[in-house]
GROMACS .gro file of C-alpha atoms in nm:
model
  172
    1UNK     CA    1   6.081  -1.014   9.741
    2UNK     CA    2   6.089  -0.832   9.380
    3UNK     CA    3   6.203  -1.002   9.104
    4UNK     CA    4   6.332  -0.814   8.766
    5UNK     CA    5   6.126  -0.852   8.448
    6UNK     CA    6   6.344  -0.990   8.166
    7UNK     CA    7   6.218  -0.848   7.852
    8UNK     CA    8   6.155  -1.142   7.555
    9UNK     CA    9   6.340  -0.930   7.280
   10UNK     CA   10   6.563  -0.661   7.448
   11UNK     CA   11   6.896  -0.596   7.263
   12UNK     CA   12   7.095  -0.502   7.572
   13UNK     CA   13   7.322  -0.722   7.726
   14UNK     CA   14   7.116  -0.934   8.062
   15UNK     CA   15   7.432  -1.097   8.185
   16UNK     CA   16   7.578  -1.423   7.993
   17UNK     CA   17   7.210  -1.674   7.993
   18UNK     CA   18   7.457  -1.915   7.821
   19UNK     CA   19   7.385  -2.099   7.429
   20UNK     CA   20   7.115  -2.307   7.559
   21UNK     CA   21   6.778  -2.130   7.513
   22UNK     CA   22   6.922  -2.007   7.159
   23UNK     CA   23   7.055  -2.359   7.085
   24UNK     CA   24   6.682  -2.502   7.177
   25UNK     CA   25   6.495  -2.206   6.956
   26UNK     CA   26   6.721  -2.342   6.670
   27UNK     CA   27   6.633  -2.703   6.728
   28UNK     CA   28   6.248  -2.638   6.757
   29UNK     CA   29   6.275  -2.442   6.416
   30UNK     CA   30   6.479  -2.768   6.290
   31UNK     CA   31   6.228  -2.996   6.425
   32UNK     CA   32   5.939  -2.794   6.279
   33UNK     CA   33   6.100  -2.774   5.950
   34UNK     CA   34   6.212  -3.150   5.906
   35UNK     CA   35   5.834  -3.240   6.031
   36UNK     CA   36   5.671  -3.009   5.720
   37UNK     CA   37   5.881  -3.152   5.444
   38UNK     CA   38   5.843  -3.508   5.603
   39UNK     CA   39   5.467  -3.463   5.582
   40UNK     CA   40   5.471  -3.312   5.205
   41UNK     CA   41   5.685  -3.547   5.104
   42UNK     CA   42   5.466  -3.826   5.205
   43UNK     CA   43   5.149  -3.636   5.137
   44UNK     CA   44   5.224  -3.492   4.759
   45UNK     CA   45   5.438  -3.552   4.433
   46UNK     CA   46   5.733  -3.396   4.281
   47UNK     CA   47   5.514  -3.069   4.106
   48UNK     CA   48   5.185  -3.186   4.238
   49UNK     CA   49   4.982  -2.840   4.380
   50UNK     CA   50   4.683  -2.795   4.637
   51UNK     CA   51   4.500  -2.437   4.658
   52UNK     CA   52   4.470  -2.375   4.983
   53UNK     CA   53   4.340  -2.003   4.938
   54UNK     CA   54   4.316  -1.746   4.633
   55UNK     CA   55   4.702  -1.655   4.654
   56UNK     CA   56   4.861  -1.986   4.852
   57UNK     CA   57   4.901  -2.313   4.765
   58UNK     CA   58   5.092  -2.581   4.886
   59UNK     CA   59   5.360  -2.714   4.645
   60UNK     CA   60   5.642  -2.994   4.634
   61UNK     CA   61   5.957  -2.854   4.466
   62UNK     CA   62   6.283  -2.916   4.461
   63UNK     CA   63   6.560  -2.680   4.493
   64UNK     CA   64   6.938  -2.794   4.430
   65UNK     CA   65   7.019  -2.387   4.440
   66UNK     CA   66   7.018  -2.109   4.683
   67UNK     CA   67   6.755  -1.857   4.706
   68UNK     CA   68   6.498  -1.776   4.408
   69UNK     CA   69   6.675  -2.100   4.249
   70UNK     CA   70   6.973  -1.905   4.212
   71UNK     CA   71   7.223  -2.204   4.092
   72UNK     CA   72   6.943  -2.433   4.028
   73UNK     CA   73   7.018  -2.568   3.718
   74UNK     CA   74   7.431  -2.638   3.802
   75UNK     CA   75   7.560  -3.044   3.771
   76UNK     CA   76   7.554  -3.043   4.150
   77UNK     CA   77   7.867  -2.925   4.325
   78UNK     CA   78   7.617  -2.627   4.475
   79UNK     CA   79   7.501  -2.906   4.711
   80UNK     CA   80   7.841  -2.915   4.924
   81UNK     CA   81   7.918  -2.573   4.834
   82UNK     CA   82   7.591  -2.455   4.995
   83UNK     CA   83   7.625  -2.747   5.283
   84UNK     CA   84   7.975  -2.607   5.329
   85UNK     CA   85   7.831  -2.224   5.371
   86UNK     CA   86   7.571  -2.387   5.599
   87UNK     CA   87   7.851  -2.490   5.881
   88UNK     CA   88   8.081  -2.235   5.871
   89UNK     CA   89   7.789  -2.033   5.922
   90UNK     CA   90   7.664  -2.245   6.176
   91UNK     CA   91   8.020  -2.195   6.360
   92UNK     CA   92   8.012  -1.820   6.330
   93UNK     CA   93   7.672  -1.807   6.474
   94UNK     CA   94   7.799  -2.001   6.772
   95UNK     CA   95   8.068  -1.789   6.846
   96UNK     CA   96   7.835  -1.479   6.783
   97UNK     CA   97   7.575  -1.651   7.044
   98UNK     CA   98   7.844  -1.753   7.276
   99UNK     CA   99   7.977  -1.393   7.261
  100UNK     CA  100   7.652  -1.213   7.310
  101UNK     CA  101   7.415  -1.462   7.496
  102UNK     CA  102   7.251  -1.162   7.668
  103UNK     CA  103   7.111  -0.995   7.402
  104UNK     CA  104   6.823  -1.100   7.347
  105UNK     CA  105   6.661  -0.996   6.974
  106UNK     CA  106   7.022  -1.057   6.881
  107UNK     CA  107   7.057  -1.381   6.992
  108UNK     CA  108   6.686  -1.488   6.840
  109UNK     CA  109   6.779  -1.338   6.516
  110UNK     CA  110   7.073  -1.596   6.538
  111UNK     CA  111   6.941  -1.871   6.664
  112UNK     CA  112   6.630  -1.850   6.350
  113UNK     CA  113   6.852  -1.826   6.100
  114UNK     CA  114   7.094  -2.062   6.231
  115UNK     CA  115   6.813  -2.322   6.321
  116UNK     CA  116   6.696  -2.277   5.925
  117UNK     CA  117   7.070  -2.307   5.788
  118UNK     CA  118   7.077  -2.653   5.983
  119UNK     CA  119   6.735  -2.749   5.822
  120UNK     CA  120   6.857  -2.653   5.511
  121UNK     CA  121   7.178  -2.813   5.496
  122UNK     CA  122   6.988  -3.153   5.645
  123UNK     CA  123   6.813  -3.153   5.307
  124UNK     CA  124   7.136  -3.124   5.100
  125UNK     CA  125   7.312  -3.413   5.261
  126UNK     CA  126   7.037  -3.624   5.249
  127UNK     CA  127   6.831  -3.557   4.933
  128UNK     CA  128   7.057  -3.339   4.770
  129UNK     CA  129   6.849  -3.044   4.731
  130UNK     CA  130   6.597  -2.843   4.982
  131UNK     CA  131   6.256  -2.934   5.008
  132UNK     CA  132   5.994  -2.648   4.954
  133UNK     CA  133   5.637  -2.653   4.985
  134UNK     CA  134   5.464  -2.282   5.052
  135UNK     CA  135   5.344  -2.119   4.753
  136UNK     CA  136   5.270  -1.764   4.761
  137UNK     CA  137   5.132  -1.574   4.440
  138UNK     CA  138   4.944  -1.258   4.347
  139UNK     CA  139   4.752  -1.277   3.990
  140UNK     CA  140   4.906  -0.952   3.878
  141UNK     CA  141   5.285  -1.057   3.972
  142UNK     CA  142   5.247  -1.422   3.957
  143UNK     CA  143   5.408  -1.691   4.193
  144UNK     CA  144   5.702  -1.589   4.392
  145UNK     CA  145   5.967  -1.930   4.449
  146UNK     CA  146   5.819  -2.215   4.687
  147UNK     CA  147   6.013  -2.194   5.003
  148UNK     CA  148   5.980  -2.367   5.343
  149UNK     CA  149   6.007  -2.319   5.668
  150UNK     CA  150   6.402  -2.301   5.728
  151UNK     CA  151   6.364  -2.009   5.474
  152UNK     CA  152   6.115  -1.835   5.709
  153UNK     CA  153   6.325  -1.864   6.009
  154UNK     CA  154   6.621  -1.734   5.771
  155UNK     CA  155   6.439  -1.429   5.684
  156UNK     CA  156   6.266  -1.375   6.044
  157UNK     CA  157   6.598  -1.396   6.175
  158UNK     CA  158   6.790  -1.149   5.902
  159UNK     CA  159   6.451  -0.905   5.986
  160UNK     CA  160   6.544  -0.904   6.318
  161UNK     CA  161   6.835  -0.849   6.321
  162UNK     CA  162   6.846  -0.563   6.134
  163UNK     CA  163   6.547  -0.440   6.373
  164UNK     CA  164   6.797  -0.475   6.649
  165UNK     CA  165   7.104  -0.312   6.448
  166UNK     CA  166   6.877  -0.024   6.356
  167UNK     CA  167   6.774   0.031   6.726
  168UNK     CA  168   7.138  -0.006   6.853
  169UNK     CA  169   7.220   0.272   6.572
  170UNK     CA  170   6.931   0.499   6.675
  171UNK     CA  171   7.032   0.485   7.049
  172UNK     CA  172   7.438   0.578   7.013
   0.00000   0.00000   0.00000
């Protein structure tokens, strides 16, 4: 008896493995998330710092914007704006994962960023801004904006999915 190897990121389609293995890689990266800014937020103070290593630190800050503190400093309508991006995203997504459950790096790409617009929008409803802690900075370009780990998954997610769009291209 043979069985076929599935491969963990392949972009073609395997036959319809259904929403729940993307549906549980976004909760983990929810669960991960809410678990960091838990723990900073009990370990640290608004603005408080700990060097970790010569370009990292760890950091509470506050964000009521959207990336790089892009509408940071508005009275606060962002907050549902942003939470309101968050779930209609969130429904594309689902229809995207529903749609194309077989392919694979596809799928992951939209189950990271989807798990990380979920941890994001948790923050907005109930602090009314995101919660970021990682600190990156080089001494010649200074500190780039704190961000956490529903940003990660965002970005992992829009990486790979470009990986897989660029493959798809190079194949047709």
């Amino acid at each position: 008896m043979t069985t076929k190897k599935k491969q963990l990121f392949s972009s073609t389609p395997q036959g319809g493995s259904g929403l729940m293995p993307w549906l549980g890689i976004a909760a983990i990266v929810i669960l991960i998330d809410q678990l960091t800014k838990i723990a900073i937020q009990k370990t640290f103070v608004f603005g408080e710092e700990k060097v970790i290593t010569s370009f990292f630190n760890l950091v509470l800050a506050y964000n009521k914007g959207a990336a790089f503190g892009f509408l940071n400093s508005q009275p606060g309508w962002q907050r549902y704006f942003f939470t309101g991006v968050a779930v209609i995203a969130v429904g594309f997504i689902l229809y995207m994962l529903k749609r194309h459950a077989g392919q694979r790096l596809f799928c992951w790409a939209l189950a990271l960023i989807m798990g990380g617009a979920i941890g994001n929008a948790i923050d907005r409803l109930a602090y009314g801004h995101v919660v970021d802690f990682l600190d990156f900075h080089i001494a010649a370009f200074g500190h780039f904006p704190a961000f956490n780990i529903a940003d990660s998954a965002i970005c992992v997610g829009a990486a790979l999915f470009v990986f897989d769009e660029l493959r798809r291209v190079n194949r047709q």
